[in-house]
Amino acid sequence: MSEGQIPVGRTVCGPAAVIEDDTEALPFPILASDHKWRNISSFGTDQTWGPLKELKIGGLQRIEITTKLTQARAKWVALGSEFGAATAGMAVVSQNRTTAIGRACTLDFRWALGQTFRKGDIVLNAFETLIGKPPQTSGSTFWDFGRASFFHEGLVPWYGDTIKVDQEWLDTMSTWSVLSNDAGGYNMSGFEALLDATVVASPDHTMFLGPESTYDSLVTLEYITSVYFVDAISRTGWDLSLLYANNTIINPILQQGSTENQKILNGGPVFSRPTNIPYSVVNANWHTYGAAWTLQDSGQWISVAILSVHMVIAIVHSLILVVRRRSVETWDSIEELIVLAWNSMPTRRNDELRNCASGILRTKTLESKVRVVAIEEQGLGSRVELVVVDEMARNKDGRSVDTIKPGEAYI
């Protein structure tokens, strides 16, 4: 879990208006910082609008489009204090080849204190961000995200003041997109390309205020605008990352003279800088992060202490063996021990060591004395076994028990 500032906001769009040849202004909502601007009891024309104020924009008139039937255009504008809790304004025009409909929106965005949770039990380590400080989890329960009103009583205390932006920052944010150009018509920005792919581009949808199913244009417009602006704040920040509003693609000229890894690792420029065209410099920084653990109680401290002592003993023992040049001879006879243990598995006879092959389980076994002897196997020879001394006897079950003789082979 990590804590920090996260961007939150709302986009409120005013009523739609027909764009005539002499239209130069649109009504922008005046937002209050502590309550909603629009109260909708049911979708339709009976909604209650808040206060509006017209702002002269210019460039709203319908344009000629030749390769498609509809077109969405947008313009970002900086708003003054007379528009209330306003971060910025945005005017959108939806048009076909005969009609243009305009609508103005006011954005209210703020920084809020929030917490981000990473769920380690999920394969993709999914994370979620919550506003404020949720209560501590207990047992198998956890705090989950739930949608709420922008002015929910549990969220408002964590908001900061409304952010104010200037026209320069807005121009930098609304960059031109080469992938969305119409070969025979209007060159769209990246934001306009998003709107143009939805019902916002159609003036028929924008103007009609009917049942909920036909209210998609307004909802879609406010949704896309909010997501786009939050993304811009999160990625671009308040430092201008582009010096020119139309510089959003990598010009092939800028990719000349690449030095690849050598200059990246040494802090130098990756590409040679041109002298005959405008360009923007993007700086990339790499940061190394680590993980740490904390000891919460005395049990963990004791465990770490025992582990540390064990490691010290092992290191000292290894150093002594290396310095004295001594090796461990225990493993030299491991094969013989395995054979003896296997041959001494419990059977119907009582002259063998009990539980030798499966592990010593009885205290009586630990108190017994054993000898390694040779026991005759029905004329086939003698084999080596572990025999309890107290029970050892000659001619047991008709077999002869002898002592081990050096140099003699046994089965």
mmCIF file of C-alpha atoms in Angstrom:
data_model
loop_
_atom_site.group_PDB
_atom_site.id
_atom_site.type_symbol
_atom_site.label_atom_id
_atom_site.label_comp_id
_atom_site.label_asym_id
_atom_site.label_seq_id
_atom_site.Cartn_x
_atom_site.Cartn_y
_atom_site.Cartn_z
ATOM 1 C CA MET A 1 0.000 0.000 0.000
ATOM 2 C CA SER A 2 1.308 3.466 -0.924
ATOM 3 C CA GLU A 3 -0.060 6.918 -0.136
ATOM 4 C CA GLY A 4 0.074 10.065 -2.262
ATOM 5 C CA GLN A 5 -1.760 12.719 -4.256
ATOM 6 C CA ILE A 6 -4.070 11.540 -7.040
ATOM 7 C CA PRO A 7 -6.011 13.655 -9.573
ATOM 8 C CA VAL A 8 -9.813 13.671 -9.326
ATOM 9 C CA GLY A 9 -12.338 15.792 -11.154
ATOM 10 C CA ARG A 10 -15.657 16.324 -12.863
ATOM 11 C CA THR A 11 -16.674 17.608 -16.277
ATOM 12 C CA VAL A 12 -19.970 19.499 -16.502
ATOM 13 C CA CYS A 13 -21.346 20.393 -19.938
ATOM 14 C CA GLY A 14 -23.998 23.007 -20.562
ATOM 15 C CA PRO A 15 -26.940 22.980 -22.993
ATOM 16 C CA ALA A 16 -26.465 22.403 -26.700
ATOM 17 C CA ALA A 17 -26.854 25.312 -29.121
ATOM 18 C CA VAL A 18 -27.123 25.564 -32.896
ATOM 19 C CA ILE A 19 -24.026 27.155 -34.426
ATOM 20 C CA GLU A 20 -24.996 29.887 -36.888
ATOM 21 C CA ASP A 21 -22.700 31.796 -39.210
ATOM 22 C CA ASP A 22 -22.400 34.627 -36.676
ATOM 23 C CA THR A 23 -22.061 32.480 -33.503
ATOM 24 C CA GLU A 24 -18.928 33.402 -31.569
ATOM 25 C CA ALA A 25 -19.753 32.420 -27.965
ATOM 26 C CA LEU A 26 -21.121 29.489 -25.986
ATOM 27 C CA PRO A 27 -22.539 29.341 -22.424
ATOM 28 C CA PHE A 28 -20.158 27.708 -19.915
ATOM 29 C CA PRO A 29 -21.414 26.319 -16.581
ATOM 30 C CA ILE A 30 -20.411 28.296 -13.476
ATOM 31 C CA LEU A 31 -19.445 25.664 -10.917
ATOM 32 C CA ALA A 32 -19.663 25.867 -7.143
ATOM 33 C CA SER A 33 -16.901 24.156 -5.196
ATOM 34 C CA ASP A 34 -19.195 22.360 -2.745
ATOM 35 C CA HIS A 35 -22.297 21.164 -4.601
ATOM 36 C CA LYS A 36 -23.557 19.884 -7.952
ATOM 37 C CA TRP A 37 -24.314 22.164 -10.868
ATOM 38 C CA ARG A 38 -26.954 19.944 -12.474
ATOM 39 C CA ASN A 39 -29.743 18.055 -10.688
ATOM 40 C CA ILE A 40 -31.349 15.383 -12.853
ATOM 41 C CA SER A 41 -34.363 13.618 -11.376
ATOM 42 C CA SER A 42 -34.951 11.846 -14.675
ATOM 43 C CA PHE A 43 -33.212 12.098 -18.018
ATOM 44 C CA GLY A 44 -34.869 14.483 -20.407
ATOM 45 C CA THR A 45 -35.683 18.163 -20.855
ATOM 46 C CA ASP A 46 -37.022 18.651 -17.311
ATOM 47 C CA GLN A 47 -33.550 18.756 -15.759
ATOM 48 C CA THR A 48 -32.504 21.761 -13.677
ATOM 49 C CA TRP A 49 -29.517 23.694 -15.050
ATOM 50 C CA GLY A 50 -27.175 25.757 -12.897
ATOM 51 C CA PRO A 51 -25.860 29.265 -13.729
ATOM 52 C CA LEU A 52 -24.263 29.887 -17.125
ATOM 53 C CA LYS A 53 -21.915 32.524 -18.514
ATOM 54 C CA GLU A 54 -21.114 33.038 -22.171
ATOM 55 C CA LEU A 55 -17.518 33.183 -23.354
ATOM 56 C CA LYS A 56 -16.399 34.351 -26.770
ATOM 57 C CA ILE A 57 -14.410 31.620 -28.466
ATOM 58 C CA GLY A 58 -14.398 32.019 -32.232
ATOM 59 C CA GLY A 59 -13.900 29.404 -34.917
ATOM 60 C CA LEU A 60 -17.144 27.585 -34.123
ATOM 61 C CA GLN A 61 -18.707 27.714 -37.580
ATOM 62 C CA ARG A 62 -19.324 24.591 -39.616
ATOM 63 C CA ILE A 63 -16.403 23.502 -41.782
ATOM 64 C CA GLU A 64 -16.411 21.621 -45.065
ATOM 65 C CA ILE A 65 -15.970 17.856 -44.747
ATOM 66 C CA THR A 66 -15.606 15.758 -47.879
ATOM 67 C CA THR A 67 -14.659 12.213 -46.924
ATOM 68 C CA LYS A 68 -17.180 11.449 -44.143
ATOM 69 C CA LEU A 69 -20.629 12.427 -42.913
ATOM 70 C CA THR A 70 -19.917 13.792 -39.402
ATOM 71 C CA GLN A 71 -17.076 15.543 -37.601
ATOM 72 C CA ALA A 72 -16.276 16.372 -33.955
ATOM 73 C CA ARG A 73 -14.096 19.384 -33.135
ATOM 74 C CA ALA A 74 -12.924 20.636 -29.749
ATOM 75 C CA LYS A 75 -11.138 23.687 -28.366
ATOM 76 C CA TRP A 76 -9.598 24.051 -24.908
ATOM 77 C CA VAL A 77 -9.802 27.468 -23.231
ATOM 78 C CA ALA A 78 -8.543 28.876 -19.932
ATOM 79 C CA LEU A 79 -11.341 30.175 -17.687
ATOM 80 C CA GLY A 80 -11.215 33.011 -15.176
ATOM 81 C CA SER A 81 -12.458 33.202 -11.601
ATOM 82 C CA GLU A 82 -15.917 34.333 -12.767
ATOM 83 C CA PHE A 83 -16.611 30.719 -13.754
ATOM 84 C CA GLY A 84 -16.262 29.525 -10.156
ATOM 85 C CA ALA A 85 -14.432 26.287 -9.391
ATOM 86 C CA ALA A 86 -13.115 25.959 -12.935
ATOM 87 C CA THR A 87 -9.835 24.343 -13.909
ATOM 88 C CA ALA A 88 -10.366 24.806 -17.643
ATOM 89 C CA GLY A 89 -13.045 25.001 -20.295
ATOM 90 C CA MET A 90 -13.685 22.991 -23.418
ATOM 91 C CA ALA A 91 -15.986 23.759 -26.341
ATOM 92 C CA VAL A 92 -17.054 20.978 -28.701
ATOM 93 C CA VAL A 93 -18.768 21.249 -32.073
ATOM 94 C CA SER A 94 -20.646 18.298 -33.592
ATOM 95 C CA GLN A 95 -21.486 18.690 -37.264
ATOM 96 C CA ASN A 96 -22.568 17.009 -40.444
ATOM 97 C CA ARG A 97 -22.542 18.568 -43.914
ATOM 98 C CA THR A 98 -25.483 20.859 -43.172
ATOM 99 C CA THR A 99 -25.755 21.433 -39.404
ATOM 100 C CA ALA A 100 -23.391 22.254 -36.527
ATOM 101 C CA ILE A 101 -24.261 21.948 -32.816
ATOM 102 C CA GLY A 102 -22.037 23.380 -30.071
ATOM 103 C CA ARG A 103 -21.733 22.682 -26.369
ATOM 104 C CA ALA A 104 -19.420 24.180 -23.714
ATOM 105 C CA CYS A 105 -18.045 22.279 -20.725
ATOM 106 C CA THR A 106 -16.371 23.392 -17.502
ATOM 107 C CA LEU A 107 -13.824 21.147 -15.799
ATOM 108 C CA ASP A 108 -13.230 21.093 -12.040
ATOM 109 C CA PHE A 109 -10.132 19.048 -11.163
ATOM 110 C CA ARG A 110 -8.286 18.777 -7.877
ATOM 111 C CA TRP A 111 -5.565 16.832 -6.120
ATOM 112 C CA ALA A 112 -6.828 14.419 -3.475
ATOM 113 C CA LEU A 113 -5.023 12.364 -0.864
ATOM 114 C CA GLY A 114 -5.418 8.691 -1.676
ATOM 115 C CA GLN A 115 -3.979 5.243 -1.187
ATOM 116 C CA THR A 116 -3.060 2.616 -3.761
ATOM 117 C CA PHE A 117 -3.417 -1.050 -2.857
ATOM 118 C CA ARG A 118 -1.621 -3.897 -4.606
ATOM 119 C CA LYS A 119 -3.228 -7.316 -4.237
ATOM 120 C CA GLY A 120 -0.486 -9.923 -4.185
ATOM 121 C CA ASP A 121 -2.888 -12.856 -4.317
ATOM 122 C CA ILE A 122 -3.952 -11.892 -7.841
ATOM 123 C CA VAL A 123 -1.908 -13.308 -10.711
ATOM 124 C CA LEU A 124 -1.391 -9.915 -12.364
ATOM 125 C CA ASN A 125 -0.823 -8.107 -9.056
ATOM 126 C CA ALA A 126 -3.742 -5.808 -9.805
ATOM 127 C CA PHE A 127 -3.924 -2.536 -7.919
ATOM 128 C CA GLU A 128 -6.662 -0.067 -7.100
ATOM 129 C CA THR A 129 -6.600 3.511 -5.864
ATOM 130 C CA LEU A 130 -8.979 4.838 -3.239
ATOM 131 C CA ILE A 131 -9.568 8.407 -2.108
ATOM 132 C CA GLY A 132 -8.858 9.047 1.568
ATOM 133 C CA LYS A 133 -7.765 6.506 4.163
ATOM 134 C CA PRO A 134 -9.948 3.368 4.227
ATOM 135 C CA PRO A 135 -10.253 1.502 7.541
ATOM 136 C CA GLN A 136 -7.759 -1.209 8.427
ATOM 137 C CA THR A 137 -8.661 -4.665 7.161
ATOM 138 C CA SER A 138 -9.382 -7.483 9.583
ATOM 139 C CA GLY A 139 -9.415 -11.221 9.039
ATOM 140 C CA SER A 140 -10.331 -12.233 5.505
ATOM 141 C CA THR A 141 -12.145 -8.963 4.706
ATOM 142 C CA PHE A 142 -10.709 -6.147 2.601
ATOM 143 C CA TRP A 143 -11.742 -2.660 1.548
ATOM 144 C CA ASP A 144 -13.071 -2.631 -1.995
ATOM 145 C CA PHE A 145 -13.596 0.268 -4.385
ATOM 146 C CA GLY A 146 -17.113 1.604 -4.768
ATOM 147 C CA ARG A 147 -18.407 4.348 -7.045
ATOM 148 C CA ALA A 148 -19.680 7.417 -5.236
ATOM 149 C CA SER A 149 -20.788 10.971 -5.914
ATOM 150 C CA PHE A 150 -18.066 13.587 -6.418
ATOM 151 C CA PHE A 151 -19.421 15.379 -3.338
ATOM 152 C CA HIS A 152 -19.803 12.290 -1.162
ATOM 153 C CA GLU A 153 -19.274 13.226 2.483
ATOM 154 C CA GLY A 154 -16.552 10.617 2.829
ATOM 155 C CA LEU A 155 -14.526 12.026 -0.092
ATOM 156 C CA VAL A 156 -14.754 15.829 0.148
ATOM 157 C CA PRO A 157 -12.461 16.194 3.221
ATOM 158 C CA TRP A 158 -9.588 14.719 1.221
ATOM 159 C CA TYR A 159 -9.860 17.150 -1.737
ATOM 160 C CA GLY A 160 -7.547 20.069 -2.318
ATOM 161 C CA ASP A 161 -8.451 23.343 -4.018
ATOM 162 C CA THR A 162 -9.476 23.492 -7.666
ATOM 163 C CA ILE A 163 -6.462 23.384 -9.977
ATOM 164 C CA LYS A 164 -5.947 26.352 -12.312
ATOM 165 C CA VAL A 165 -4.244 25.933 -15.683
ATOM 166 C CA ASP A 166 -3.192 28.442 -18.310
ATOM 167 C CA GLN A 167 -3.684 28.449 -22.057
ATOM 168 C CA GLU A 168 -0.100 27.390 -22.738
ATOM 169 C CA TRP A 169 -0.539 24.158 -20.785
ATOM 170 C CA LEU A 170 -3.856 23.442 -22.536
ATOM 171 C CA ASP A 171 -2.290 23.993 -25.962
ATOM 172 C CA THR A 172 0.476 21.579 -25.037
ATOM 173 C CA MET A 173 -2.032 18.962 -23.908
ATOM 174 C CA SER A 174 -4.232 19.112 -27.042
ATOM 175 C CA THR A 175 -1.624 17.986 -29.530
ATOM 176 C CA TRP A 176 -2.152 17.167 -33.183
ATOM 177 C CA SER A 177 -2.313 13.485 -34.101
ATOM 178 C CA VAL A 178 -0.949 12.366 -37.462
ATOM 179 C CA LEU A 179 -2.834 9.063 -37.154
ATOM 180 C CA SER A 180 -6.211 10.835 -37.106
ATOM 181 C CA ASN A 181 -5.782 13.064 -40.136
ATOM 182 C CA ASP A 182 -8.450 13.176 -42.804
ATOM 183 C CA ALA A 183 -6.692 13.268 -46.151
ATOM 184 C CA GLY A 184 -9.410 15.451 -47.621
ATOM 185 C CA GLY A 185 -10.588 17.423 -44.623
ATOM 186 C CA TYR A 186 -9.990 18.419 -41.014
ATOM 187 C CA ASN A 187 -6.781 17.515 -39.140
ATOM 188 C CA MET A 188 -7.822 16.362 -35.668
ATOM 189 C CA SER A 189 -5.991 16.410 -32.357
ATOM 190 C CA GLY A 190 -5.724 13.229 -30.326
ATOM 191 C CA PHE A 191 -8.623 14.337 -28.115
ATOM 192 C CA GLU A 192 -10.803 15.170 -31.124
ATOM 193 C CA ALA A 193 -10.064 11.751 -32.597
ATOM 194 C CA LEU A 194 -11.502 10.148 -29.445
ATOM 195 C CA LEU A 195 -14.685 12.220 -29.662
ATOM 196 C CA ASP A 196 -15.025 11.683 -33.406
ATOM 197 C CA ALA A 197 -15.238 7.908 -32.925
ATOM 198 C CA THR A 198 -18.366 8.226 -30.722
ATOM 199 C CA VAL A 199 -21.912 9.598 -30.910
ATOM 200 C CA VAL A 200 -20.497 13.024 -29.984
ATOM 201 C CA ALA A 201 -19.597 13.560 -33.649
ATOM 202 C CA SER A 202 -23.257 13.476 -34.732
ATOM 203 C CA PRO A 203 -25.291 16.695 -34.294
ATOM 204 C CA ASP A 204 -28.489 14.626 -34.230
ATOM 205 C CA HIS A 205 -27.401 12.852 -31.025
ATOM 206 C CA THR A 206 -25.970 16.021 -29.490
ATOM 207 C CA MET A 207 -29.106 18.132 -29.913
ATOM 208 C CA PHE A 208 -31.748 15.576 -28.964
ATOM 209 C CA LEU A 209 -32.544 15.532 -25.231
ATOM 210 C CA GLY A 210 -34.952 12.661 -24.858
ATOM 211 C CA PRO A 211 -35.140 9.491 -22.736
ATOM 212 C CA GLU A 212 -32.106 7.983 -21.066
ATOM 213 C CA SER A 213 -31.265 5.751 -24.028
ATOM 214 C CA THR A 214 -30.777 8.819 -26.271
ATOM 215 C CA TYR A 215 -28.758 10.811 -23.732
ATOM 216 C CA ASP A 216 -25.542 9.045 -24.716
ATOM 217 C CA SER A 217 -23.911 12.066 -26.330
ATOM 218 C CA LEU A 218 -23.743 14.211 -23.174
ATOM 219 C CA VAL A 219 -22.697 11.319 -20.928
ATOM 220 C CA THR A 220 -20.041 10.170 -23.409
ATOM 221 C CA LEU A 221 -18.677 13.702 -23.824
ATOM 222 C CA GLU A 222 -18.297 14.286 -20.082
ATOM 223 C CA TYR A 223 -16.809 10.828 -19.558
ATOM 224 C CA ILE A 224 -14.161 11.065 -22.309
ATOM 225 C CA THR A 225 -13.207 14.600 -21.284
ATOM 226 C CA SER A 226 -12.736 13.608 -17.638
ATOM 227 C CA VAL A 227 -10.646 10.535 -18.433
ATOM 228 C CA TYR A 228 -8.507 12.433 -20.950
ATOM 229 C CA PHE A 229 -7.820 15.320 -18.563
ATOM 230 C CA VAL A 230 -6.945 13.040 -15.633
ATOM 231 C CA ASP A 231 -4.575 11.158 -17.913
ATOM 232 C CA ALA A 232 -2.983 14.440 -19.041
ATOM 233 C CA ILE A 233 -2.392 15.558 -15.450
ATOM 234 C CA SER A 234 -0.975 12.179 -14.457
ATOM 235 C CA ARG A 235 1.374 11.870 -17.427
ATOM 236 C CA THR A 236 2.289 15.436 -18.367
ATOM 237 C CA GLY A 237 2.243 17.044 -14.937
ATOM 238 C CA TRP A 238 2.758 20.793 -14.706
ATOM 239 C CA ASP A 239 6.033 20.892 -16.643
ATOM 240 C CA LEU A 240 5.633 21.316 -20.379
ATOM 241 C CA SER A 241 6.976 18.178 -21.993
ATOM 242 C CA LEU A 242 6.457 19.484 -25.530
ATOM 243 C CA LEU A 243 7.549 22.898 -26.736
ATOM 244 C CA TYR A 244 5.297 22.806 -29.790
ATOM 245 C CA ALA A 245 1.650 21.798 -29.814
ATOM 246 C CA ASN A 246 1.942 19.887 -33.089
ATOM 247 C CA ASN A 247 5.084 17.951 -32.204
ATOM 248 C CA THR A 248 3.648 14.568 -31.220
ATOM 249 C CA ILE A 249 5.350 12.222 -33.669
ATOM 250 C CA ILE A 250 9.021 11.376 -34.044
ATOM 251 C CA ASN A 251 10.233 13.034 -37.195
ATOM 252 C CA PRO A 252 12.575 10.719 -39.144
ATOM 253 C CA ILE A 253 15.186 13.477 -39.071
ATOM 254 C CA LEU A 254 15.222 13.269 -35.270
ATOM 255 C CA GLN A 255 16.119 9.584 -35.409
ATOM 256 C CA GLN A 256 19.427 10.101 -37.202
ATOM 257 C CA GLY A 257 22.738 9.529 -35.445
ATOM 258 C CA SER A 258 21.495 7.061 -32.871
ATOM 259 C CA THR A 259 24.172 5.917 -30.399
ATOM 260 C CA GLU A 260 21.954 3.379 -28.621
ATOM 261 C CA ASN A 261 23.058 2.028 -25.247
ATOM 262 C CA GLN A 262 26.413 3.749 -24.880
ATOM 263 C CA LYS A 263 24.993 7.245 -24.463
ATOM 264 C CA ILE A 264 21.854 6.101 -22.665
ATOM 265 C CA LEU A 265 23.922 4.526 -19.905
ATOM 266 C CA ASN A 266 26.293 7.491 -19.727
ATOM 267 C CA GLY A 267 23.653 10.211 -19.624
ATOM 268 C CA GLY A 268 24.200 11.577 -23.115
ATOM 269 C CA PRO A 269 21.710 12.285 -25.932
ATOM 270 C CA VAL A 270 20.436 9.262 -27.819
ATOM 271 C CA PHE A 271 19.989 11.100 -31.127
ATOM 272 C CA SER A 272 21.866 13.902 -32.799
ATOM 273 C CA ARG A 273 19.991 17.185 -32.500
ATOM 274 C CA PRO A 274 18.972 18.809 -35.813
ATOM 275 C CA THR A 275 19.570 22.469 -36.540
ATOM 276 C CA ASN A 276 16.984 23.189 -39.251
ATOM 277 C CA ILE A 277 13.675 22.110 -37.632
ATOM 278 C CA PRO A 278 11.983 22.734 -34.267
ATOM 279 C CA TYR A 279 12.161 19.820 -31.856
ATOM 280 C CA SER A 280 11.476 18.898 -28.249
ATOM 281 C CA VAL A 281 13.942 17.282 -25.860
ATOM 282 C CA VAL A 282 12.608 14.400 -23.782
ATOM 283 C CA ASN A 283 14.747 13.371 -20.817
ATOM 284 C CA ALA A 284 14.484 9.834 -19.450
ATOM 285 C CA ASN A 285 15.602 8.946 -15.929
ATOM 286 C CA TRP A 286 16.077 5.473 -14.447
ATOM 287 C CA HIS A 287 15.578 4.896 -10.748
ATOM 288 C CA THR A 288 16.447 1.799 -8.744
ATOM 289 C CA TYR A 289 13.943 0.645 -6.180
ATOM 290 C CA GLY A 290 14.344 -2.014 -3.504
ATOM 291 C CA ALA A 291 12.245 -3.986 -1.073
ATOM 292 C CA ALA A 292 12.601 -4.147 2.698
ATOM 293 C CA TRP A 293 11.024 -6.099 5.524
ATOM 294 C CA THR A 294 10.389 -5.056 9.110
ATOM 295 C CA LEU A 295 10.320 -7.203 12.247
ATOM 296 C CA GLN A 296 6.992 -6.702 13.983
ATOM 297 C CA ASP A 297 7.258 -8.711 17.221
ATOM 298 C CA SER A 298 9.695 -10.445 19.595
ATOM 299 C CA GLY A 299 9.146 -13.842 17.979
ATOM 300 C CA GLN A 300 10.494 -12.581 14.665
ATOM 301 C CA TRP A 301 13.500 -10.984 16.378
ATOM 302 C CA ILE A 302 14.300 -14.266 18.173
ATOM 303 C CA SER A 303 13.983 -16.221 14.912
ATOM 304 C CA VAL A 304 16.338 -13.854 13.115
ATOM 305 C CA ALA A 305 18.807 -14.019 16.025
ATOM 306 C CA ILE A 306 18.828 -17.843 15.986
ATOM 307 C CA LEU A 307 19.259 -17.877 12.220
ATOM 308 C CA SER A 308 22.128 -15.395 12.472
ATOM 309 C CA VAL A 309 23.914 -17.439 15.179
ATOM 310 C CA HIS A 310 23.491 -20.590 13.088
ATOM 311 C CA MET A 311 24.988 -18.843 10.067
ATOM 312 C CA VAL A 312 27.933 -17.571 12.144
ATOM 313 C CA ILE A 313 28.625 -21.078 13.512
ATOM 314 C CA ALA A 314 28.479 -22.555 10.010
ATOM 315 C CA ILE A 315 30.863 -19.909 8.667
ATOM 316 C CA VAL A 316 33.320 -20.360 11.566
ATOM 317 C CA HIS A 317 33.216 -24.151 11.175
ATOM 318 C CA SER A 318 33.883 -23.860 7.452
ATOM 319 C CA LEU A 319 36.812 -21.492 8.055
ATOM 320 C CA ILE A 320 38.345 -23.887 10.614
ATOM 321 C CA LEU A 321 38.140 -26.784 8.168
ATOM 322 C CA VAL A 322 39.713 -24.691 5.419
ATOM 323 C CA VAL A 323 42.517 -23.321 7.630
ATOM 324 C CA ARG A 324 43.375 -26.725 9.148
ATOM 325 C CA ARG A 325 42.889 -28.461 5.814
ATOM 326 C CA ARG A 326 40.683 -31.085 7.370
ATOM 327 C CA SER A 327 37.949 -32.939 5.548
ATOM 328 C CA VAL A 328 34.950 -34.768 6.893
ATOM 329 C CA GLU A 329 35.351 -38.570 6.677
ATOM 330 C CA THR A 330 31.798 -39.381 7.701
ATOM 331 C CA TRP A 331 30.599 -39.943 4.147
ATOM 332 C CA ASP A 332 33.376 -42.413 3.355
ATOM 333 C CA SER A 333 31.475 -45.297 4.986
ATOM 334 C CA ILE A 334 27.948 -44.255 4.001
ATOM 335 C CA GLU A 335 27.579 -47.124 1.528
ATOM 336 C CA GLU A 336 28.450 -49.675 4.209
ATOM 337 C CA LEU A 337 25.975 -48.121 6.643
ATOM 338 C CA ILE A 338 23.199 -48.267 4.060
ATOM 339 C CA VAL A 339 23.905 -51.950 3.367
ATOM 340 C CA LEU A 340 23.969 -52.765 7.088
ATOM 341 C CA ALA A 341 20.726 -50.929 7.697
ATOM 342 C CA TRP A 342 19.010 -52.686 4.806
ATOM 343 C CA ASN A 343 20.196 -56.116 5.932
ATOM 344 C CA SER A 344 19.033 -55.388 9.471
ATOM 345 C CA MET A 345 15.380 -54.708 8.717
ATOM 346 C CA PRO A 346 13.015 -56.278 11.318
ATOM 347 C CA THR A 347 11.839 -59.799 10.477
ATOM 348 C CA ARG A 348 10.346 -62.671 12.469
ATOM 349 C CA ARG A 349 13.653 -63.168 14.283
ATOM 350 C CA ASN A 350 14.516 -61.267 17.468
ATOM 351 C CA ASP A 351 18.277 -61.203 17.003
ATOM 352 C CA GLU A 352 18.308 -58.062 14.841
ATOM 353 C CA LEU A 353 18.222 -54.374 15.603
ATOM 354 C CA ARG A 354 14.629 -53.160 15.495
ATOM 355 C CA ASN A 355 13.558 -50.204 13.302
ATOM 356 C CA CYS A 356 17.012 -49.675 11.880
ATOM 357 C CA ALA A 357 15.927 -49.128 8.294
ATOM 358 C CA SER A 358 12.872 -47.016 9.112
ATOM 359 C CA GLY A 359 14.342 -44.855 11.878
ATOM 360 C CA ILE A 360 14.732 -45.461 15.614
ATOM 361 C CA LEU A 361 11.362 -45.048 17.290
ATOM 362 C CA ARG A 362 11.744 -46.950 20.604
ATOM 363 C CA THR A 363 13.850 -45.906 23.578
ATOM 364 C CA LYS A 364 14.772 -49.552 24.194
ATOM 365 C CA THR A 365 16.553 -49.591 20.867
ATOM 366 C CA LEU A 366 18.707 -46.665 21.916
ATOM 367 C CA GLU A 367 19.784 -48.578 25.050
ATOM 368 C CA SER A 368 20.766 -51.749 23.152
ATOM 369 C CA LYS A 369 24.328 -52.716 22.297
ATOM 370 C CA VAL A 370 24.899 -54.155 18.857
ATOM 371 C CA ARG A 371 27.696 -55.869 17.014
ATOM 372 C CA VAL A 372 28.447 -56.302 13.351
ATOM 373 C CA VAL A 373 28.511 -60.078 12.787
ATOM 374 C CA ALA A 374 28.366 -62.577 9.972
ATOM 375 C CA ILE A 375 25.322 -64.865 9.904
ATOM 376 C CA GLU A 376 25.219 -67.989 7.769
ATOM 377 C CA GLU A 377 22.457 -68.127 5.187
ATOM 378 C CA GLN A 378 21.548 -71.810 4.501
ATOM 379 C CA GLY A 379 24.841 -72.800 2.984
ATOM 380 C CA LEU A 380 24.928 -69.829 0.589
ATOM 381 C CA GLY A 381 27.503 -68.001 2.615
ATOM 382 C CA SER A 382 27.384 -65.434 5.354
ATOM 383 C CA ARG A 383 25.972 -61.964 5.290
ATOM 384 C CA VAL A 384 26.705 -58.970 7.507
ATOM 385 C CA GLU A 385 24.040 -57.906 10.022
ATOM 386 C CA LEU A 386 23.664 -55.763 13.093
ATOM 387 C CA VAL A 387 22.801 -58.060 16.025
ATOM 388 C CA VAL A 388 21.854 -57.077 19.559
ATOM 389 C CA VAL A 389 24.611 -58.284 21.896
ATOM 390 C CA ASP A 390 22.249 -59.420 24.663
ATOM 391 C CA GLU A 391 20.348 -61.688 22.291
ATOM 392 C CA MET A 392 23.271 -62.913 20.199
ATOM 393 C CA ALA A 393 23.726 -66.704 20.327
ATOM 394 C CA ARG A 394 25.320 -69.360 18.182
ATOM 395 C CA ASN A 395 23.214 -71.697 16.057
ATOM 396 C CA LYS A 396 20.183 -69.318 16.408
ATOM 397 C CA ASP A 397 17.375 -70.794 14.256
ATOM 398 C CA GLY A 398 19.869 -73.316 12.942
ATOM 399 C CA ARG A 399 22.261 -70.646 11.641
ATOM 400 C CA SER A 400 25.807 -69.951 12.721
ATOM 401 C CA VAL A 401 26.791 -66.490 14.054
ATOM 402 C CA ASP A 402 30.471 -65.609 13.607
ATOM 403 C CA THR A 403 32.600 -62.534 14.086
ATOM 404 C CA ILE A 404 33.693 -60.471 11.085
ATOM 405 C CA LYS A 405 37.017 -61.550 9.617
ATOM 406 C CA PRO A 406 39.087 -58.949 7.761
ATOM 407 C CA GLY A 407 39.644 -59.671 4.092
ATOM 408 C CA GLU A 408 36.743 -62.125 3.789
ATOM 409 C CA ALA A 409 33.835 -61.520 1.388
ATOM 410 C CA TYR A 410 30.261 -61.651 2.566
ATOM 411 C CA ILE A 411 26.959 -61.717 0.696
#
